[in-house]
Amino acid sequence: MKDLRLLQEQDIHQLIEQKKIAELKDYLIRLNPVDLAELMEELDQPSALLVLRILPRELGVEAFAYMEVDKQKRLASLITDAELKSILEELYFDDMIDLLEEMPAEFVADVLKNAPFERRELINEFLKYPEDSAGSIMTIEYVDLKVDMTVAEAIDHIREAGMTKETVYTCYVTSDFNELVGIVSLRKLVTVDREKTIGQIMDKEIITVGTLDDQEDVVEVFKKYDFLAVPVVDGELHLTGIVTVDDIMEVIEEEATEDFQKMAAIAPTEEEYLDAGVLTLAKNRLPWLLVLMISGTFTAAIIRGYEDVLAQVAILSTFVPMLMDTGGNAGSQSSTLIIRGIAIGEIKLKDIFKVMKKETAIAIICGLILAVVNFFRLVLIENADSSVAFVVSATLVFTVLMAKLIGGALPLAAKKLHADPAIMAGPLLTTIVDVGSLIIYFIFATRFLNLHG
Amino acid sequence: MKDLRLLQEQDIHQLIEQKKIAELKDYLIRLNPVDLAELMEELDQPSALLVLRILPRELGVEAFAYMEVDKQKRLASLITDAELKSILEELYFDDMIDLLEEMPAEFVADVLKNAPFERRELINEFLKYPEDSAGSIMTIEYVDLKVDMTVAEAIDHIREAGMTKETVYTCYVTSDFNELVGIVSLRKLVTVDREKTIGQIMDKEIITVGTLDDQEDVVEVFKKYDFLAVPVVDGELHLTGIVTVDDIMEVIEEEATEDFQKMAAIAPTEEEYLDAGVLTLAKNRLPWLLVLMISGTFTAAIIRGYEDVLAQVAILSTFVPMLMDTGGNAGSQSSTLIIRGIAIGEIKLKDIFKVMKKETAIAIICGLILAVVNFFRLVLIENADSSVAFVVSATLVFTVLMAKLIGGALPLAAKKLHADPAIMAGPLLTTIVDVGSLIIYFIFATRFLNLHG
């Protein structure tokens, strides 16, 4: 892939230092807005500000829109309120909302005061949509057609609206009361007779999402239908905005990242690792570490309860870590697959019996093979007593079975209880499996080695 | 979201049973091809075949294209070769390749024999692109324009090509030697003067990807530039196909799923959990379980080496699981964030020092708080000896520090060595941290409790 920017970054720094503004501008206007955004993110604040002010207004705003919100915010703090407001006015609506959400309340109030009534109402409405709802990720930049327009009129309308984003490729047909009555693609507009009316060519079978729908449900719709955009309607089926595919890609990544965090016992955050402060990162990690450490009380109590057994056959304690780790690994294999299956919509609650059947069969296969390998390793290589090897191997079989059944069931149980499968099943699983494997181990040891616990 | 299908599924089953074909067809043709595909996937084979044969050819092929490949394959095995070939001819190129890759070699050879030369060459070429390369996910359905066409001619060309997919929204301008010289969006074609030539309005700054580029790199391009499609070129910059955003969404999910699997010590597979056989699932999980079990030899050897220490202060062994788990959790918190950061392109090799600095600070904060809480819990609640509580708490601090440093460094080291961060850092981390925490524990115990190891 071509990357013009890289070739010129050094030059740009030099030009800024030497204050060769005209030459700098010549360079900059040849860059892609995305690359300009990256450049401004990397430059120190005064240089970034210089670049923003040198750029032609439209290109500058576009580049600004591509910057990360927290970097926008930092740059915004350097410019005058008047400058910032004129940038805000030219940003796409969804980009503006994202930035406004990060600004101090007084600034937002000020923007609202000076905005035309309708825009003010809209901003207000958007700022109130719940996080992770379709409303919070939608944009209001879309092409609005009427049933009695001709195709030629519609194309004129699109030209006048002057949209530059992909949002133009599906046009939305609304009634006088803003009800969504049809959609028509730009492809269709281009290829049909220009005298036909929109009513004649529009598609009336429309898939919509609700403003309050969870963004994960919106992702499902995009995946199922391969859409570029989907219309968002309120309770009375009025068109309130559209969600576009580029935002959906971000949602898909965000949701996966959140699941990774939850399963690794971290409080989920949208902040990127390198941008987040040490205290924030520590705060996200500490609670689960504390909870899981204190739940270690259970394992300690079990071992204390069987101290006599360990004292009689000291070698038993050397296998505790291996047994616990194998149980943990076997369980997290199962829970990870099920959690991911639930997340991408493949596994549903009704599949619980299929899952349990599969996990049982897999556990028996894996457990038996592990046990046989372990038995011969202990007896032949480590010269262990065969009865001890038998106890360890039998524990392996039952630990793997227990771990896989709990690992498979816990995420589905969490879903049933409307809890988060990733949180419930990830961090908690290890503790439960640890306790279970120790109990199995000591029961088998007591029984088969004729010890008294 | 509206779901017409659900309302009628029962009726459809009834109509099939009662063989009311005309009525059934009336129902079916009102459905969306995506929903038809889902319906055919859910029906038993003979009914699905009936539906496919009832549908008008074009709709049937479209619905078939939306079905999952393995279900296509099963349905394909029921129809005659002639029927199947006529479906293959009408499928989009990328869908056809996906299905062909699943069919027996003789069938593919037969399809190739009967295909026109150029198509045959293309099929062959596509089947040979490495898995997960841009070439393997691209399609050859795109609009090809020439610099000397007028806008009006270009629109006529699009109308004649009769594309129905989103691929039409970016048109590609090629030289007589098939070199990519520009791109022009349908939006631009619609909004500029119809007498202008393509050469006058096309955009010459083109971002491209190479046929052999990894699909993860293609995802980065889409995320960076918010594209709907990106052109794929070979070594001589000839246009060989395009990758569209709907396929990229699938790649994003697949890649995340693979990382989940690797980090949970499972051999990654694209097969869905519910569709995969028990033996396949067991085979994907067993190798890592075996490797990790056998690496338990190390922990066993360490404990055996310090058997005397444990015999002198028996209570020490009760804290082993808690220390190992806390180390494991602390380490996987770090490694998960770093692995994910690498996967989404946020964290680069050059960030290693930033990562190490952050992890050190976070580890000290988390470790000290855990140690203090643990010390008072042991002394006040469990009435433990304060010197034992001190040893356990000091071990916590250093275990967390070690785990977080290894968890942070291992994924980046893997990347540096061109190994997979998720595989190297996920499953291996636990074992390394287990061994490390035991060593720290016994060293501290020997030194601070004046024991002899």
mmCIF file of C-alpha atoms in Angstrom, chain A residues 1-5 30 32 34-35 38 66 155 158-159 163-166 168-170 185-188 190-192 194 204-210 213 219-228 245-246 248-250 252-254 256-257 259-261 263-266 272-279 281-282 284-286 288-290 292-294 296-297 299-300 303-304 307 310 314-315 317-322 324-326 329-330 332-334 336-338 340 343-344 346-348 351 354-355 357-359 361-362 365-366 369-371 373-374 377 382 396 400 404 430-431 434 438, chain B residues 1-5 30 32 34-35 38 66 155 158-159 163-166 168-170 185-188 190-192 194 204-210 213 219-228 245-246 248-250 252-254 256-257 259-261 263-266 272-279 281-282 284-286 288-290 292-294 296-297 299-300 303-304 307 310 314-315 317-322 324-326 329-330 332-334 336-338 340 343-344 346-348 351 354-355 357-359 361-362 365-366 369-371 373-374 377 382 396 400 404 430-431 434 438:
data_model
loop_
_atom_site.group_PDB
_atom_site.id
_atom_site.type_symbol
_atom_site.label_atom_id
_atom_site.label_comp_id
_atom_site.label_asym_id
_atom_site.label_seq_id
_atom_site.Cartn_x
_atom_site.Cartn_y
_atom_site.Cartn_z
ATOM 1 C CA MET A 1 0.000 0.000 0.000
ATOM 2 C CA LYS A 2 1.251 3.461 -0.864
ATOM 3 C CA ASP A 3 1.974 5.763 1.997
ATOM 4 C CA LEU A 4 2.791 9.223 0.789
ATOM 5 C CA ARG A 5 3.023 10.604 4.291
ATOM 6 C CA ARG A 30 -1.478 16.942 -1.359
ATOM 7 C CA ASN A 32 -5.056 12.464 2.343
ATOM 8 C CA VAL A 34 -6.594 10.516 7.156
ATOM 9 C CA ASP A 35 -2.839 10.900 6.867
ATOM 10 C CA GLU A 38 -2.221 11.048 11.835
ATOM 11 C CA TYR A 66 -10.343 11.769 11.650
ATOM 12 C CA ILE A 155 -30.397 13.110 -8.466
ATOM 13 C CA ILE A 158 -28.366 14.563 -4.080
ATOM 14 C CA ARG A 159 -26.096 16.892 -6.046
ATOM 15 C CA MET A 163 -22.693 14.784 0.650
ATOM 16 C CA THR A 164 -19.188 13.428 0.489
ATOM 17 C CA LYS A 165 -19.583 10.303 2.559
ATOM 18 C CA GLU A 166 -20.735 6.814 1.650
ATOM 19 C CA VAL A 168 -25.279 8.804 -0.212
ATOM 20 C CA TYR A 169 -25.437 5.270 -1.606
ATOM 21 C CA THR A 170 -28.719 4.424 0.038
ATOM 22 C CA SER A 185 -30.075 2.837 -3.847
ATOM 23 C CA LEU A 186 -28.015 5.276 -5.867
ATOM 24 C CA ARG A 187 -27.216 2.363 -8.187
ATOM 25 C CA LYS A 188 -30.912 2.080 -8.973
ATOM 26 C CA VAL A 190 -28.480 5.811 -11.964
ATOM 27 C CA THR A 191 -29.705 2.833 -13.939
ATOM 28 C CA VAL A 192 -33.490 3.445 -14.247
ATOM 29 C CA ARG A 194 -35.078 9.354 -15.212
ATOM 30 C CA LYS A 204 -40.739 -1.024 0.489
ATOM 31 C CA GLU A 205 -39.365 -4.044 2.353
ATOM 32 C CA ILE A 206 -37.091 -2.236 4.753
ATOM 33 C CA ILE A 207 -34.957 -3.636 7.539
ATOM 34 C CA THR A 208 -34.687 -1.089 10.341
ATOM 35 C CA VAL A 209 -33.244 -0.892 13.843
ATOM 36 C CA GLY A 210 -34.628 1.057 16.810
ATOM 37 C CA ASP A 213 -31.477 -1.173 20.236
ATOM 38 C CA VAL A 219 -23.930 -5.494 14.201
ATOM 39 C CA GLU A 220 -25.982 -8.680 13.726
ATOM 40 C CA VAL A 221 -28.166 -6.909 11.150
ATOM 41 C CA PHE A 222 -25.131 -5.688 9.196
ATOM 42 C CA LYS A 223 -23.524 -9.131 9.256
ATOM 43 C CA LYS A 224 -26.712 -10.838 8.166
ATOM 44 C CA TYR A 225 -27.602 -8.525 5.289
ATOM 45 C CA ASP A 226 -24.223 -7.140 4.152
ATOM 46 C CA PHE A 227 -25.559 -3.571 4.413
ATOM 47 C CA LEU A 228 -23.587 -0.371 3.901
ATOM 48 C CA VAL A 245 -20.756 0.303 8.019
ATOM 49 C CA ASP A 246 -17.539 2.118 8.976
ATOM 50 C CA ILE A 248 -20.051 -0.871 12.666
ATOM 51 C CA MET A 249 -16.512 -2.105 12.022
ATOM 52 C CA GLU A 250 -15.401 -0.082 15.022
ATOM 53 C CA ILE A 252 -17.190 -5.077 16.190
ATOM 54 C CA GLU A 253 -13.617 -4.407 17.303
ATOM 55 C CA GLU A 254 -14.683 -2.628 20.472
ATOM 56 C CA ALA A 256 -14.302 -8.066 20.940
ATOM 57 C CA THR A 257 -11.788 -5.980 22.890
ATOM 58 C CA ASP A 259 -14.710 -9.431 25.873
ATOM 59 C CA PHE A 260 -10.949 -9.967 25.865
ATOM 60 C CA GLN A 261 -10.673 -7.616 28.838
ATOM 61 C CA MET A 263 -12.201 -12.700 30.249
ATOM 62 C CA ALA A 264 -8.775 -11.594 31.490
ATOM 63 C CA ALA A 265 -10.364 -10.228 34.682
ATOM 64 C CA ILE A 266 -10.076 -6.562 33.735
ATOM 65 C CA GLU A 272 -6.497 2.604 24.403
ATOM 66 C CA TYR A 273 -3.649 1.072 26.393
ATOM 67 C CA LEU A 274 -0.967 3.558 25.404
ATOM 68 C CA ASP A 275 -3.240 6.548 26.079
ATOM 69 C CA ALA A 276 -4.510 5.353 29.457
ATOM 70 C CA GLY A 277 -2.831 6.491 32.668
ATOM 71 C CA VAL A 278 -1.124 4.068 35.042
ATOM 72 C CA LEU A 279 -3.674 4.748 37.797
ATOM 73 C CA LEU A 281 -5.033 0.830 34.254
ATOM 74 C CA ALA A 282 -4.275 -0.265 37.830
ATOM 75 C CA ASN A 284 -9.262 -1.542 36.120
ATOM 76 C CA ARG A 285 -7.191 -4.539 37.152
ATOM 77 C CA LEU A 286 -7.113 -4.408 40.935
ATOM 78 C CA TRP A 288 -10.680 -8.757 40.198
ATOM 79 C CA LEU A 289 -7.174 -9.504 41.488
ATOM 80 C CA LEU A 290 -8.433 -8.785 45.010
ATOM 81 C CA LEU A 292 -9.737 -13.771 43.125
ATOM 82 C CA MET A 293 -6.983 -13.556 45.732
ATOM 83 C CA ILE A 294 -9.470 -13.634 48.574
ATOM 84 C CA GLY A 296 -7.987 -18.304 47.352
ATOM 85 C CA THR A 297 -9.175 -18.728 50.945
ATOM 86 C CA THR A 299 -8.214 -23.519 48.191
ATOM 87 C CA ALA A 300 -6.146 -22.790 51.289
ATOM 88 C CA ILE A 303 -5.406 -27.985 51.586
ATOM 89 C CA ARG A 304 -5.370 -27.293 55.320
ATOM 90 C CA GLU A 307 -2.803 -31.605 55.692
ATOM 91 C CA LEU A 310 -0.207 -34.583 52.401
ATOM 92 C CA ALA A 314 4.473 -35.885 50.662
ATOM 93 C CA ILE A 315 4.860 -36.369 46.915
ATOM 94 C CA SER A 317 1.667 -31.960 46.938
ATOM 95 C CA THR A 318 4.052 -31.772 43.991
ATOM 96 C CA PHE A 319 1.226 -32.542 41.554
ATOM 97 C CA VAL A 320 -1.164 -29.881 42.837
ATOM 98 C CA PRO A 321 -0.013 -27.110 40.447
ATOM 99 C CA MET A 322 -0.137 -29.422 37.393
ATOM 100 C CA MET A 324 -4.943 -27.150 38.877
ATOM 101 C CA ASP A 325 -3.391 -25.770 35.707
ATOM 102 C CA THR A 326 -4.696 -28.593 33.556
ATOM 103 C CA ASN A 329 -6.728 -24.807 30.849
ATOM 104 C CA ALA A 330 -9.391 -27.406 30.023
ATOM 105 C CA SER A 332 -11.027 -22.012 29.773
ATOM 106 C CA GLN A 333 -10.840 -23.812 26.420
ATOM 107 C CA SER A 334 -14.526 -24.634 26.773
ATOM 108 C CA THR A 336 -13.780 -19.306 25.663
ATOM 109 C CA LEU A 337 -15.391 -21.142 22.729
ATOM 110 C CA ILE A 338 -18.860 -20.828 24.250
ATOM 111 C CA ARG A 340 -17.222 -16.338 21.729
ATOM 112 C CA ALA A 343 -20.929 -13.143 21.276
ATOM 113 C CA ILE A 344 -21.020 -13.740 17.525
ATOM 114 C CA GLU A 346 -23.707 -18.679 16.822
ATOM 115 C CA ILE A 347 -24.610 -20.315 20.144
ATOM 116 C CA LYS A 348 -28.028 -19.667 21.702
ATOM 117 C CA ASP A 351 -28.174 -25.111 22.478
ATOM 118 C CA LYS A 354 -25.923 -29.880 22.544
ATOM 119 C CA VAL A 355 -23.068 -28.026 24.262
ATOM 120 C CA LYS A 357 -23.193 -33.407 25.204
ATOM 121 C CA LYS A 358 -20.258 -32.221 23.121
ATOM 122 C CA GLU A 359 -18.225 -31.081 26.106
ATOM 123 C CA ALA A 361 -17.552 -36.369 24.900
ATOM 124 C CA ILE A 362 -14.575 -34.058 24.329
ATOM 125 C CA ILE A 365 -11.459 -38.180 25.063
ATOM 126 C CA CYS A 366 -9.021 -35.514 26.279
ATOM 127 C CA ILE A 369 -5.487 -39.486 26.795
ATOM 128 C CA LEU A 370 -3.995 -37.056 29.310
ATOM 129 C CA ALA A 371 -4.400 -39.640 32.060
ATOM 130 C CA VAL A 373 0.223 -40.227 29.090
ATOM 131 C CA ASN A 374 0.547 -38.960 32.647
ATOM 132 C CA ARG A 377 5.274 -40.620 32.442
ATOM 133 C CA GLU A 382 9.689 -40.325 37.308
ATOM 134 C CA LEU A 396 -6.989 -35.700 35.706
ATOM 135 C CA VAL A 400 -11.026 -32.258 32.927
ATOM 136 C CA LYS A 404 -15.234 -28.640 30.669
ATOM 137 C CA THR A 430 -10.474 -20.567 37.496
ATOM 138 C CA THR A 431 -11.437 -20.340 41.158
ATOM 139 C CA ASP A 434 -9.290 -24.943 41.388
ATOM 140 C CA LEU A 438 -8.436 -30.135 44.804
ATOM 141 C CA MET B 1 -36.081 -4.896 13.337
ATOM 142 C CA LYS B 2 -38.713 -6.444 11.136
ATOM 143 C CA ASP B 3 -38.400 -10.126 10.483
ATOM 144 C CA LEU B 4 -40.913 -11.262 7.935
ATOM 145 C CA ARG B 5 -39.590 -14.791 7.952
ATOM 146 C CA ARG B 30 -41.684 -12.110 -1.134
ATOM 147 C CA ASN B 32 -35.352 -11.425 1.266
ATOM 148 C CA VAL B 34 -30.802 -13.633 3.211
ATOM 149 C CA ASP B 35 -33.896 -14.892 4.984
ATOM 150 C CA GLU B 38 -31.591 -19.054 6.579
ATOM 151 C CA TYR B 66 -25.925 -16.514 1.305
ATOM 152 C CA ILE B 155 -22.959 5.455 -16.538
ATOM 153 C CA ILE B 158 -22.465 0.566 -15.365
ATOM 154 C CA ARG B 159 -26.097 0.094 -16.405
ATOM 155 C CA MET B 163 -24.058 -5.242 -11.085
ATOM 156 C CA THR B 164 -26.253 -5.658 -8.047
ATOM 157 C CA LYS B 165 -23.675 -5.467 -5.301
ATOM 158 C CA GLU B 166 -22.129 -2.545 -3.490
ATOM 159 C CA VAL B 168 -20.524 -0.540 -8.115
ATOM 160 C CA TYR B 169 -19.964 2.451 -5.831
ATOM 161 C CA THR B 170 -16.286 2.761 -6.612
ATOM 162 C CA SER B 185 -16.931 7.104 -7.150
ATOM 163 C CA LEU B 186 -20.475 6.671 -8.403
ATOM 164 C CA ARG B 187 -21.370 9.730 -6.313
ATOM 165 C CA LYS B 188 -18.966 11.780 -8.403
ATOM 166 C CA VAL B 190 -23.776 11.324 -10.700
ATOM 167 C CA THR B 191 -22.933 14.837 -9.619
ATOM 168 C CA VAL B 192 -20.516 16.084 -12.330
ATOM 169 C CA ARG B 194 -21.974 14.315 -18.085
ATOM 170 C CA LYS B 204 -5.180 9.458 -9.118
ATOM 171 C CA GLU B 205 -4.081 9.101 -5.509
ATOM 172 C CA ILE B 206 -5.044 5.509 -4.977
ATOM 173 C CA ILE B 207 -4.552 3.331 -1.925
ATOM 174 C CA THR B 208 -4.063 -0.293 -2.999
ATOM 175 C CA VAL B 209 -3.213 -3.629 -1.401
ATOM 176 C CA GLY B 210 -1.187 -6.474 -2.912
ATOM 177 C CA ASP B 213 -0.798 -9.062 1.545
ATOM 178 C CA VAL B 219 -8.321 -4.722 7.593
ATOM 179 C CA GLU B 220 -5.945 -1.968 8.766
ATOM 180 C CA VAL B 221 -6.419 -0.134 5.453
ATOM 181 C CA PHE B 222 -10.216 -0.314 5.728
ATOM 182 C CA LYS B 223 -10.169 0.889 9.320
ATOM 183 C CA LYS B 224 -7.829 3.735 8.537
ATOM 184 C CA TYR B 225 -9.594 5.081 5.462
ATOM 185 C CA ASP B 226 -13.255 4.063 6.020
ATOM 186 C CA PHE B 227 -13.354 2.442 2.565
ATOM 187 C CA LEU B 228 -16.230 0.467 1.069
ATOM 188 C CA VAL B 245 -16.235 -4.086 3.262
ATOM 189 C CA ASP B 246 -18.727 -6.907 3.946
ATOM 190 C CA ILE B 248 -13.703 -7.327 5.820
ATOM 191 C CA MET B 249 -16.277 -7.421 8.628
ATOM 192 C CA GLU B 250 -16.091 -11.208 8.488
ATOM 193 C CA ILE B 252 -12.355 -8.869 11.643
ATOM 194 C CA GLU B 253 -14.590 -11.347 13.476
ATOM 195 C CA GLU B 254 -12.602 -14.351 12.305
ATOM 196 C CA ALA B 256 -10.685 -12.002 16.838
ATOM 197 C CA THR B 257 -12.126 -15.502 17.189
ATOM 198 C CA ASP B 259 -7.018 -14.938 18.895
ATOM 199 C CA PHE B 260 -9.575 -15.999 21.504
ATOM 200 C CA GLN B 261 -8.883 -19.622 20.593
ATOM 201 C CA MET B 263 -5.101 -17.491 23.976
ATOM 202 C CA ALA B 264 -7.266 -20.254 25.424
ATOM 203 C CA ALA B 265 -4.733 -22.860 24.252
ATOM 204 C CA ILE B 266 -6.819 -24.162 21.358
ATOM 205 C CA GLU B 272 -18.190 -23.069 14.021
ATOM 206 C CA TYR B 273 -18.525 -24.817 17.373
ATOM 207 C CA LEU B 274 -21.952 -26.332 16.777
ATOM 208 C CA ASP B 275 -20.991 -27.591 13.301
ATOM 209 C CA ALA B 276 -17.673 -29.122 14.354
ATOM 210 C CA GLY B 277 -17.436 -32.800 15.258
ATOM 211 C CA VAL B 278 -16.394 -33.971 18.725
ATOM 212 C CA LEU B 279 -13.181 -35.531 17.400
ATOM 213 C CA LEU B 281 -12.844 -30.275 18.733
ATOM 214 C CA ALA B 282 -10.908 -32.724 20.905
ATOM 215 C CA ASN B 284 -7.836 -28.943 18.531
ATOM 216 C CA ARG B 285 -7.644 -28.898 22.313
ATOM 217 C CA LEU B 286 -5.507 -31.912 23.194
ATOM 218 C CA TRP B 288 -1.794 -27.761 24.263
ATOM 219 C CA LEU B 289 -3.297 -29.629 27.213
ATOM 220 C CA LEU B 290 -0.578 -32.266 26.811
ATOM 221 C CA LEU B 292 1.062 -27.722 29.402
ATOM 222 C CA MET B 293 0.528 -30.840 31.512
ATOM 223 C CA ILE B 294 4.024 -32.078 30.810
ATOM 224 C CA GLY B 296 3.924 -29.228 34.983
ATOM 225 C CA THR B 297 7.057 -31.333 35.502
ATOM 226 C CA THR B 299 6.488 -27.049 39.073
ATOM 227 C CA ALA B 300 6.553 -30.575 40.492
ATOM 228 C CA ILE B 303 8.089 -28.352 44.993
ATOM 229 C CA ARG B 304 10.014 -31.602 45.422
ATOM 230 C CA GLU B 307 9.974 -30.571 50.324
ATOM 231 C CA LEU B 310 7.244 -27.400 53.330
ATOM 232 C CA ALA B 314 3.320 -27.077 56.704
ATOM 233 C CA ILE B 315 1.013 -24.080 56.368
ATOM 234 C CA SER B 317 1.719 -25.256 51.099
ATOM 235 C CA THR B 318 -1.816 -23.954 51.629
ATOM 236 C CA PHE B 319 -0.917 -20.636 49.963
ATOM 237 C CA VAL B 320 0.595 -22.158 46.833
ATOM 238 C CA PRO B 321 -2.650 -22.187 44.769
ATOM 239 C CA MET B 322 -3.525 -18.592 45.729
ATOM 240 C CA MET B 324 -0.007 -19.193 41.522
ATOM 241 C CA ASP B 325 -3.504 -18.022 40.584
ATOM 242 C CA THR B 326 -2.805 -14.402 41.446
ATOM 243 C CA ASN B 329 -4.298 -13.570 36.664
ATOM 244 C CA ALA B 330 -1.917 -10.615 36.906
ATOM 245 C CA SER B 332 -2.854 -12.665 31.730
ATOM 246 C CA GLN B 333 -4.297 -9.198 32.387
ATOM 247 C CA SER B 334 -1.122 -7.716 30.950
ATOM 248 C CA THR B 336 -4.254 -9.917 27.003
ATOM 249 C CA LEU B 337 -4.129 -6.133 26.729
ATOM 250 C CA ILE B 338 -0.832 -6.207 24.859
ATOM 251 C CA ARG B 340 -5.117 -7.212 21.712
ATOM 252 C CA ALA B 343 -3.837 -7.212 16.973
ATOM 253 C CA ILE B 344 -5.733 -3.969 16.431
ATOM 254 C CA GLU B 346 -2.422 0.133 18.488
ATOM 255 C CA ILE B 347 0.766 -1.241 20.051
ATOM 256 C CA LYS B 348 3.921 -1.554 17.952
ATOM 257 C CA ASP B 351 6.433 0.769 22.254
ATOM 258 C CA LYS B 354 6.557 2.406 27.258
ATOM 259 C CA VAL B 355 4.816 -0.925 27.928
ATOM 260 C CA LYS B 357 7.402 1.238 32.240
ATOM 261 C CA LYS B 358 3.617 1.148 32.518
ATOM 262 C CA GLU B 359 3.496 -2.487 33.579
ATOM 263 C CA ALA B 361 4.202 0.990 37.745
ATOM 264 C CA ILE B 362 0.881 -0.878 37.567
ATOM 265 C CA ILE B 365 0.548 -0.398 42.757
ATOM 266 C CA CYS B 366 -1.462 -3.629 42.424
ATOM 267 C CA ILE B 369 -2.275 -3.207 47.705
ATOM 268 C CA LEU B 370 -2.762 -6.966 47.329
ATOM 269 C CA ALA B 371 0.115 -7.579 49.763
ATOM 270 C CA VAL B 373 -4.778 -6.659 52.182
ATOM 271 C CA ASN B 374 -3.364 -10.160 52.294
ATOM 272 C CA ARG B 377 -6.280 -10.885 56.318
ATOM 273 C CA GLU B 382 -6.713 -16.365 59.892
ATOM 274 C CA LEU B 396 2.712 -11.500 46.116
ATOM 275 C CA VAL B 400 2.735 -9.715 40.406
ATOM 276 C CA LYS B 404 3.144 -8.359 34.582
ATOM 277 C CA THR B 430 0.781 -19.576 32.853
ATOM 278 C CA THR B 431 3.537 -22.161 33.020
ATOM 279 C CA ASP B 434 3.796 -20.691 37.878
ATOM 280 C CA LEU B 438 7.085 -20.900 43.223
#
